[in-house]
Coordinates of C-alpha atoms in Angstrom, one line a residue:
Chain A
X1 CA 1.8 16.1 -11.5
X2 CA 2.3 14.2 -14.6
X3 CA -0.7 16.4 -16.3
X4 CA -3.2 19.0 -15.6
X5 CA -5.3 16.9 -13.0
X6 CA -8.6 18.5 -15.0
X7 CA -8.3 15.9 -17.5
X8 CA -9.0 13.2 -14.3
X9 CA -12.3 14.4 -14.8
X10 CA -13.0 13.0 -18.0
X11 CA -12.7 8.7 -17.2
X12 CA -14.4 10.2 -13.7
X13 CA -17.4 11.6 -15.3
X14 CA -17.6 8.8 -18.0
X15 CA -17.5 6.4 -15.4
X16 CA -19.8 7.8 -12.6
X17 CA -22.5 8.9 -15.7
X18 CA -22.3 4.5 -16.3
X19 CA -22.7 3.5 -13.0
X20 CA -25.0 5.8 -11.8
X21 CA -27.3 5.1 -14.9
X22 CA -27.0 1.5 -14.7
X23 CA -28.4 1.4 -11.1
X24 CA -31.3 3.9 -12.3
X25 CA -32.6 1.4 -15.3
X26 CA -32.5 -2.0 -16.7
X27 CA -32.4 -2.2 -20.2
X28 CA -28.5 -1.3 -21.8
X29 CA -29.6 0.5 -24.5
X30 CA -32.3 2.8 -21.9
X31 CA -29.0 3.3 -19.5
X32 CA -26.3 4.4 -22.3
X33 CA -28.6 6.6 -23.7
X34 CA -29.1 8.5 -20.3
X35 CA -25.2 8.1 -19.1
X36 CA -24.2 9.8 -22.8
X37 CA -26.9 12.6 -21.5
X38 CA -25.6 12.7 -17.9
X39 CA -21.8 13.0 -18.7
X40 CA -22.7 15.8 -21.9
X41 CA -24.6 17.5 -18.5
X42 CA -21.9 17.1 -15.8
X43 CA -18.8 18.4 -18.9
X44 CA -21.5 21.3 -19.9
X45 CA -21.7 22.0 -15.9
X46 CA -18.0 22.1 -15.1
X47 CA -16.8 23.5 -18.5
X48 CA -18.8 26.5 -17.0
X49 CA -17.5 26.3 -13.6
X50 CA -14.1 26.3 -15.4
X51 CA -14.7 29.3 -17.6
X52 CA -16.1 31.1 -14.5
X53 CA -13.4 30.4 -12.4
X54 CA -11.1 30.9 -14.6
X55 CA -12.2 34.6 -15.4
X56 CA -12.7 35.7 -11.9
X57 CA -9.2 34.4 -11.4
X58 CA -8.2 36.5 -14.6
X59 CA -7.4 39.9 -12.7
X60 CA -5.5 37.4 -9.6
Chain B
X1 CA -38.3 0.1 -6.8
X2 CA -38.7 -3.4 -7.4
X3 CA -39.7 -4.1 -10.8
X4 CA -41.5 -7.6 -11.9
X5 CA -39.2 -7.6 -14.5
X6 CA -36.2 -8.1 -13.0
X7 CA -35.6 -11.6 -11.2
X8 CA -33.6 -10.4 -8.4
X9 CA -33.4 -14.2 -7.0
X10 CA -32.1 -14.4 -3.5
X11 CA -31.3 -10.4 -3.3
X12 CA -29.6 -10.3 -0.1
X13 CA -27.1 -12.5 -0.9
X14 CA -26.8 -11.1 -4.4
X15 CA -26.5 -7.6 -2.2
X16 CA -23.8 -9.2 0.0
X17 CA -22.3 -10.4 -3.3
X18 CA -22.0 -7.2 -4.9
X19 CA -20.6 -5.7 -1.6
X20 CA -17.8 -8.4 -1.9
X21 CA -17.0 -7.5 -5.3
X22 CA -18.6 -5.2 -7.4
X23 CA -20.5 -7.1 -10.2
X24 CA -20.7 -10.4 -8.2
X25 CA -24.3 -10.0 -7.2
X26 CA -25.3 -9.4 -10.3
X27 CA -23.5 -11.7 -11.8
X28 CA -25.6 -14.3 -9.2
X29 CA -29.1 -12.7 -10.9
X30 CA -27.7 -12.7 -14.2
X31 CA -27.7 -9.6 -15.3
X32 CA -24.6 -9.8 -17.0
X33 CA -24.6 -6.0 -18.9
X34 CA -25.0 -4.8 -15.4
X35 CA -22.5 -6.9 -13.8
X36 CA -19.8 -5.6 -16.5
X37 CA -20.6 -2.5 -15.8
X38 CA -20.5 -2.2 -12.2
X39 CA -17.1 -4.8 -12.0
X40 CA -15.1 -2.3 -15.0
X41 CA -16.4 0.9 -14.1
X42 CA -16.2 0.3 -9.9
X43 CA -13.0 -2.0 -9.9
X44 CA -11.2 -0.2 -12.7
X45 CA -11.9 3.2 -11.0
X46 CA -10.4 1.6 -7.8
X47 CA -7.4 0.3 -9.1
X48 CA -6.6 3.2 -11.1
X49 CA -6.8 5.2 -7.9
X50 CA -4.5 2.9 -5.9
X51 CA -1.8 2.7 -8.7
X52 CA -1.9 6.3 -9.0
X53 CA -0.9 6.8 -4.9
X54 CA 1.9 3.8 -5.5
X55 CA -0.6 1.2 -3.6
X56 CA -0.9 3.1 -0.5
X57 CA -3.8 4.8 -0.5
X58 CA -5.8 2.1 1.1
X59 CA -5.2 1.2 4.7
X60 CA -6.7 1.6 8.0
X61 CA -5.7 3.6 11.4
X62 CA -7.8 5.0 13.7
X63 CA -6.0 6.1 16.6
X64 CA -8.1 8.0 18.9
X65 CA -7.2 11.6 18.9
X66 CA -4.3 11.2 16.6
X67 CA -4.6 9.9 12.7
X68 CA -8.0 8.4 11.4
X69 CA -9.0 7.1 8.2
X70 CA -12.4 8.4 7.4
X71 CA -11.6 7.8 3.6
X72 CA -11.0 3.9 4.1
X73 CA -15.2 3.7 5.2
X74 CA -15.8 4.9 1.6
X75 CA -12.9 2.8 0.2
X76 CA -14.1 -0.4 1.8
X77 CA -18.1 -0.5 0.4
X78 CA -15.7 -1.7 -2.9
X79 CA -15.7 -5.3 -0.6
X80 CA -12.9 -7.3 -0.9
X81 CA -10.4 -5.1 -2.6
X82 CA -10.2 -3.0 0.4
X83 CA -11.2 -5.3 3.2
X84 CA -7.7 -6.8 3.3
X85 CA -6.9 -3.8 5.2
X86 CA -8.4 -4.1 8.3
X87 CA -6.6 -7.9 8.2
X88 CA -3.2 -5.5 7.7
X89 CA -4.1 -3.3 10.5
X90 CA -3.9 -6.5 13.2
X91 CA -1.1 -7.6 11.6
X92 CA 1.4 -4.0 11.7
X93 CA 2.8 -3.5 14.9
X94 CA 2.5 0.2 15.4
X95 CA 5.6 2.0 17.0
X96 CA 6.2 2.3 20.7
X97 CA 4.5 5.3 22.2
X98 CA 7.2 5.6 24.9
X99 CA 11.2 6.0 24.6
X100 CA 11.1 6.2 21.2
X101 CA 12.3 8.1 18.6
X102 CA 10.3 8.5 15.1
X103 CA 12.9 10.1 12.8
X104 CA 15.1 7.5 14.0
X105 CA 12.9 4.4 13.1
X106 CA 11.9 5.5 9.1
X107 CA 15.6 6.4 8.9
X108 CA 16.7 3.1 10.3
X109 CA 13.6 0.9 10.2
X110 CA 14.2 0.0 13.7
X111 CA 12.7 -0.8 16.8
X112 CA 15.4 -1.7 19.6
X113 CA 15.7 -4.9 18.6
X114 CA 12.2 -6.0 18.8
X115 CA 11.0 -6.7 15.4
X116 CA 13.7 -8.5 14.4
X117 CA 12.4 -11.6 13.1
X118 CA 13.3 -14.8 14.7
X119 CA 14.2 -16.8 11.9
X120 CA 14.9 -15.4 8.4
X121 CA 16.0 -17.0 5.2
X122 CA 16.5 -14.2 2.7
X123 CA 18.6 -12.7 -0.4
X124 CA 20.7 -9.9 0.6
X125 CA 21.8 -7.1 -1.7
X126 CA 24.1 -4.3 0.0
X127 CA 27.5 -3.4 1.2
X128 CA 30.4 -4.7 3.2
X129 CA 33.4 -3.5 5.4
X130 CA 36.0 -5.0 7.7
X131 CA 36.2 -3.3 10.6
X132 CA 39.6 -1.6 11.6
X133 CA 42.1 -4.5 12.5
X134 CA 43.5 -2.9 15.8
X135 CA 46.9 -5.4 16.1
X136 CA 48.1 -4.0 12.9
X137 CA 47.7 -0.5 13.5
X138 CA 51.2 0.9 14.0
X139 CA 51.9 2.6 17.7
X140 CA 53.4 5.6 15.6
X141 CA 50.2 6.2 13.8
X142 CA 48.6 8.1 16.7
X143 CA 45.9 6.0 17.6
X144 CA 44.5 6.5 14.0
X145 CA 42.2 3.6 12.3
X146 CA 42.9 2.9 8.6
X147 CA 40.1 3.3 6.6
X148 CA 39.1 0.3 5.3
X149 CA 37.0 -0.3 1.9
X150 CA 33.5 -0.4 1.1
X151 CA 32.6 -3.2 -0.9
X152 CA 29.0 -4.5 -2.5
X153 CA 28.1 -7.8 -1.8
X154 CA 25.5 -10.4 -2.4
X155 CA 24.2 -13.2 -1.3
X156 CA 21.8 -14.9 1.3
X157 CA 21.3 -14.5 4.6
X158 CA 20.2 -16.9 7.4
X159 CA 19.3 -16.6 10.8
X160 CA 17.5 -18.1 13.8
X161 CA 16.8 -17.0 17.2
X162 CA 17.3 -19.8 20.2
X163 CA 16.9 -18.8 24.1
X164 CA 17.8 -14.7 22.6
X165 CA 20.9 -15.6 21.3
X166 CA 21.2 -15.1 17.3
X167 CA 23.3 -17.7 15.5
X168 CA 23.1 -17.2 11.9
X169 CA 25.5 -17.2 8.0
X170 CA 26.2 -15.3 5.2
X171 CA 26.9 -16.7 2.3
X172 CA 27.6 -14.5 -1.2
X173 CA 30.4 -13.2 -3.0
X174 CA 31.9 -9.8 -3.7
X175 CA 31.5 -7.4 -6.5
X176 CA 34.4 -8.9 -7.8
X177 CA 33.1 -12.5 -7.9
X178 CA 35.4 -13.4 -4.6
X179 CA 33.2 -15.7 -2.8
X180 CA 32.6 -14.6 1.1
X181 CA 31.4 -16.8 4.1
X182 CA 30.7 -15.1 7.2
X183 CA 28.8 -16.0 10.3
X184 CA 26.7 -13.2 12.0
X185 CA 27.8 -11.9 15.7
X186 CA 25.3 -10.0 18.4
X187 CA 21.9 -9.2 17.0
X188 CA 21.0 -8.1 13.8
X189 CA 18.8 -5.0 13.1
X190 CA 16.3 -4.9 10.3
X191 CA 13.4 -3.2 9.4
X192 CA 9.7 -4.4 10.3
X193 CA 8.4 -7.9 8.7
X194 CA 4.9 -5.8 8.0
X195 CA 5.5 -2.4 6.8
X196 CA 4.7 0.0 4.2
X197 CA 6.7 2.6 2.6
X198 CA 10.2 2.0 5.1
X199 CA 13.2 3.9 4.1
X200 CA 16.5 1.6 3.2
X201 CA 19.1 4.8 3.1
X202 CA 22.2 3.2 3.9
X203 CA 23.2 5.2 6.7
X204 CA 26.3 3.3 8.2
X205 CA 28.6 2.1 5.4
X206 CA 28.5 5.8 3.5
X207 CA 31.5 6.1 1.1
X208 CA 33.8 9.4 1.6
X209 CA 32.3 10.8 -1.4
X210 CA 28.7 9.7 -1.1
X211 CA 25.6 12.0 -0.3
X212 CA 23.0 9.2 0.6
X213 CA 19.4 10.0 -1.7
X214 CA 16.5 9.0 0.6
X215 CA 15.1 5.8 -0.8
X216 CA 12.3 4.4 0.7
X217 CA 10.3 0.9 -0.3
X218 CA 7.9 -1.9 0.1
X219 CA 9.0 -4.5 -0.9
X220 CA 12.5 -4.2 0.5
X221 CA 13.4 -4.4 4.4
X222 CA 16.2 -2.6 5.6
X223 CA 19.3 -4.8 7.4
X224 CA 22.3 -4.0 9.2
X225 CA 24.7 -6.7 11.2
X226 CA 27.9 -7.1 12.1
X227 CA 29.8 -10.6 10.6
X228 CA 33.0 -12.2 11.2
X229 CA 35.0 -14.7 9.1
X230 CA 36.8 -16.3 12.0
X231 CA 39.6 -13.8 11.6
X232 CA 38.4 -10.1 11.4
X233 CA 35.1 -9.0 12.0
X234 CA 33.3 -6.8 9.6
X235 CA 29.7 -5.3 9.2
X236 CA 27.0 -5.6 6.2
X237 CA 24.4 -3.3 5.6
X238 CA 21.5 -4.1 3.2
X239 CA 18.1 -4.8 2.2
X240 CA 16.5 -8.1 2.0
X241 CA 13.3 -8.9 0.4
X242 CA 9.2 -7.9 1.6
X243 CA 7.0 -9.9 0.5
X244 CA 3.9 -8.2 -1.2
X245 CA 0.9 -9.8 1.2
X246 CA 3.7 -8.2 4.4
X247 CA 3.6 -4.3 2.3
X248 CA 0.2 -4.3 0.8
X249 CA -2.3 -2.3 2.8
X250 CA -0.6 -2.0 5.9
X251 CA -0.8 1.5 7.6
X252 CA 1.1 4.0 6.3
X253 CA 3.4 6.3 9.3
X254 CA 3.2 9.7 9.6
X255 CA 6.6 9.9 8.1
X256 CA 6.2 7.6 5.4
X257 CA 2.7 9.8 4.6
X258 CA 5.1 13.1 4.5
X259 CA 7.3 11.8 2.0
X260 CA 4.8 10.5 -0.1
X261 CA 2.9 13.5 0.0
X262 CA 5.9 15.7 -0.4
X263 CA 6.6 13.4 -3.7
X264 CA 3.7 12.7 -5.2
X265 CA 1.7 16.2 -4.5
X266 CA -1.9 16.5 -5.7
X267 CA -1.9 13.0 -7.2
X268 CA -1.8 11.3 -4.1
X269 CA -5.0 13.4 -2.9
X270 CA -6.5 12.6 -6.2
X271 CA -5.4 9.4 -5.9
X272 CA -7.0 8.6 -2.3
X273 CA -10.7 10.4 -3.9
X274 CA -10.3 8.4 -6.7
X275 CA -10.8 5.3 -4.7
X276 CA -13.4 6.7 -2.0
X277 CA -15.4 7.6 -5.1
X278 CA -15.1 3.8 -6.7
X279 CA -16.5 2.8 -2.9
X280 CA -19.8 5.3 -3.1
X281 CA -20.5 4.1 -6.5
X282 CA -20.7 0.5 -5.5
X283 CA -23.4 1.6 -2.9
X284 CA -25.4 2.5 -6.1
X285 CA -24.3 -1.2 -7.5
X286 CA -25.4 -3.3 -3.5
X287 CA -28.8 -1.0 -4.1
X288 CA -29.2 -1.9 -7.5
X289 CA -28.7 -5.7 -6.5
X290 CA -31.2 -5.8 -3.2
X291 CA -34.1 -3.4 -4.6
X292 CA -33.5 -3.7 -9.0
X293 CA -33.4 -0.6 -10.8
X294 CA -34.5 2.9 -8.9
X295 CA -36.3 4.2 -12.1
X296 CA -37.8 1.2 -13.4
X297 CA -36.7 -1.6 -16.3
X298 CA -36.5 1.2 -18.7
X299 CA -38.9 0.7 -21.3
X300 CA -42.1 2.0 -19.5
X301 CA -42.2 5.0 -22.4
X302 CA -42.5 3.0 -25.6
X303 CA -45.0 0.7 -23.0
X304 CA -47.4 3.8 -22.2
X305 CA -46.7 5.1 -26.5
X306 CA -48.0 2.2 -27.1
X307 CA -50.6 2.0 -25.5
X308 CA -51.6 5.3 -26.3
X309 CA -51.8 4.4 -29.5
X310 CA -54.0 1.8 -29.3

């Protein structure tokens, strides 16, 4: 691959945290707030599913 | 939830609308932040998915108990983009189950003749060689053919097919600018008119020196025929063009799915969740459009703040 295929996550997340917002609420400014929230979660989730990973793999 | 702020008009056809195409139905209620949302996010996270697997991650096959495309139900809730597919799917003649020999058709893109199109009109790109002129070889050479040269050629092909018989011209010139005028003898052989992914190795006209690199395509068809110019009879091996709409969204052959995997790797798995993912999401957009927003409009906190401060 071209690049580390992690960085796919980052237009993935962005993108699902829009959509998935926009279908919750109706008013823009109510719907980026909460996408900004949901994609700072779902980074803050697998940033610690990475480090995790990536320590148990350490000793591999 | 349906909230009495949202004017969802007609939903089901706005949910029908943004099945087609994601942002359509909202469009049609005009909620035009939505719709941009929904028709960037959604389409832009489909195409990026198909670019990224070369255009041939979409496709339908579902051959019972052999190779099924569970992903494509996911792909095709994106409507329109992915629909085209299933029109593919009746148009691809799938390979003959009996006397048949796979390697043999990706590496010649050939079915015994019966693909070959009857009627074809094309520019030809490839090579060209007389075959061995038997009167002149000499009794004392042994029985030995000379070797006669490879040469490129282009030009345009023709061809139509009356009662069997194939009666067809080619018309081009040489590397070298010689013009050349040929008319074709017995039947040609050419890769599928709807195909994806076909290889278009030369396999016949192979210089001495020459180790063939596998090269496979879309948009190009694979052609080999044998020509005469009234005095000596030679043989052209080629590619002529594909059109897009005869490539795009066909179904993809075990062998064809081998070498892309083998070239592409992860990114073609990567590329084929991208796309399943850009379908799911638009479920969330036909939702949004038949019911309005799951949570509400949005602005029910400040509402009940205020009120609470009253």
């Amino acid at each position: 691959m071209d690049a580390h295929s992690t960085w796919y996550l980052l237009p993935l997340a962005i993108v699902i945290s829009l959509v998935y917002s926009t279908s919750r609420y109706e008013l823009p400014s109510k719907i980026l707030t909460r996408a900004g929230r949901m994609f700072l979660t779902i980074m803050i989730f697998m940033g610690i599913v990475f480090v995790v990973l990536d320590t148990l793999s350490f000793w591999l | 939830m349906t909230s009495p702020k949202v004017d969802l008009k007609n939903r089901w056809l706005a949910a029908v609308l943004a099945f087609l195409l994601p942002g359509a139905g909202h469009l049609y209620q005009r909620r035009h932040f939505k719709a941009a949302v929904y028709s960037v996010c959604i389409l832009g996270l489909f195409i990026s998915g198909m670019a990224m697997g070369e255009w041939k991650v979409v496709y339908w096959r579902w051959e019972p108990g052999g190779h099924r495309t569970f992903g494509y139900l996911a792909q095709v809730l994106v409507g329109l983009p992915a629909l085209s597919a299933r029109c593919q799917a009746t148009r691809y003649t799938p390979p003959p189950s009996d006397n048949f020999e796979p390697d043999r058709r990706l590496r010649l893109d050939w079915i015994m003749g019966s693909d070959v199109d009857s009627e074809l009109d094309e520019s030809f790109t490839g090579r060209f060689r007389y075959r061995p002129d038997i009167d002149s070889i000499a009794p004392e050479a042994g029985g030995e053919f000379p070797v006669e040269p490879i040469v490129n050629v282009t030009g345009r092909i023709h061809w139509q097919r009356v009662d069997g018989e194939y009666t067809g011209t080619f018309e081009g010139s040489f590397a070298d600018g010689k013009p050349v005028s040929m008319t074709l003898v017995g039947e040609p052989a050419i890769g599928p008119r709807v195909f994806a992914h076909g290889e278009i190795t030369p396999t016949v006209l192979l210089r001495d020196d020459e180790k063939p690199v596998r090269e496979f395509s879309n948009s190009l068809r694979y052609l080999r025929c044998d020509v005469t110019d009234g005095k000596r009879r030679g043989e052209i091996e080629g590619t002529v063009a594909r059109s897009f709409w005869d490539s795009y969204q066909v179904p993809l052959e075990d062998k064809a799915l081998e070498e892309i995997h083998g070239r592409l790797g992860r990114r073609y798995a990567l590329a084929e969740v991208i796309t399943w993912i850009a379908g799911l999401l638009n479920l969330l957009a036909i939702w949004d459009a038949l019911e309005g927003p799951a949570y509400g409009y949005g602005d029910e906190e400040e509402a009940a703040e205020g009120e609470a401060a009253e």
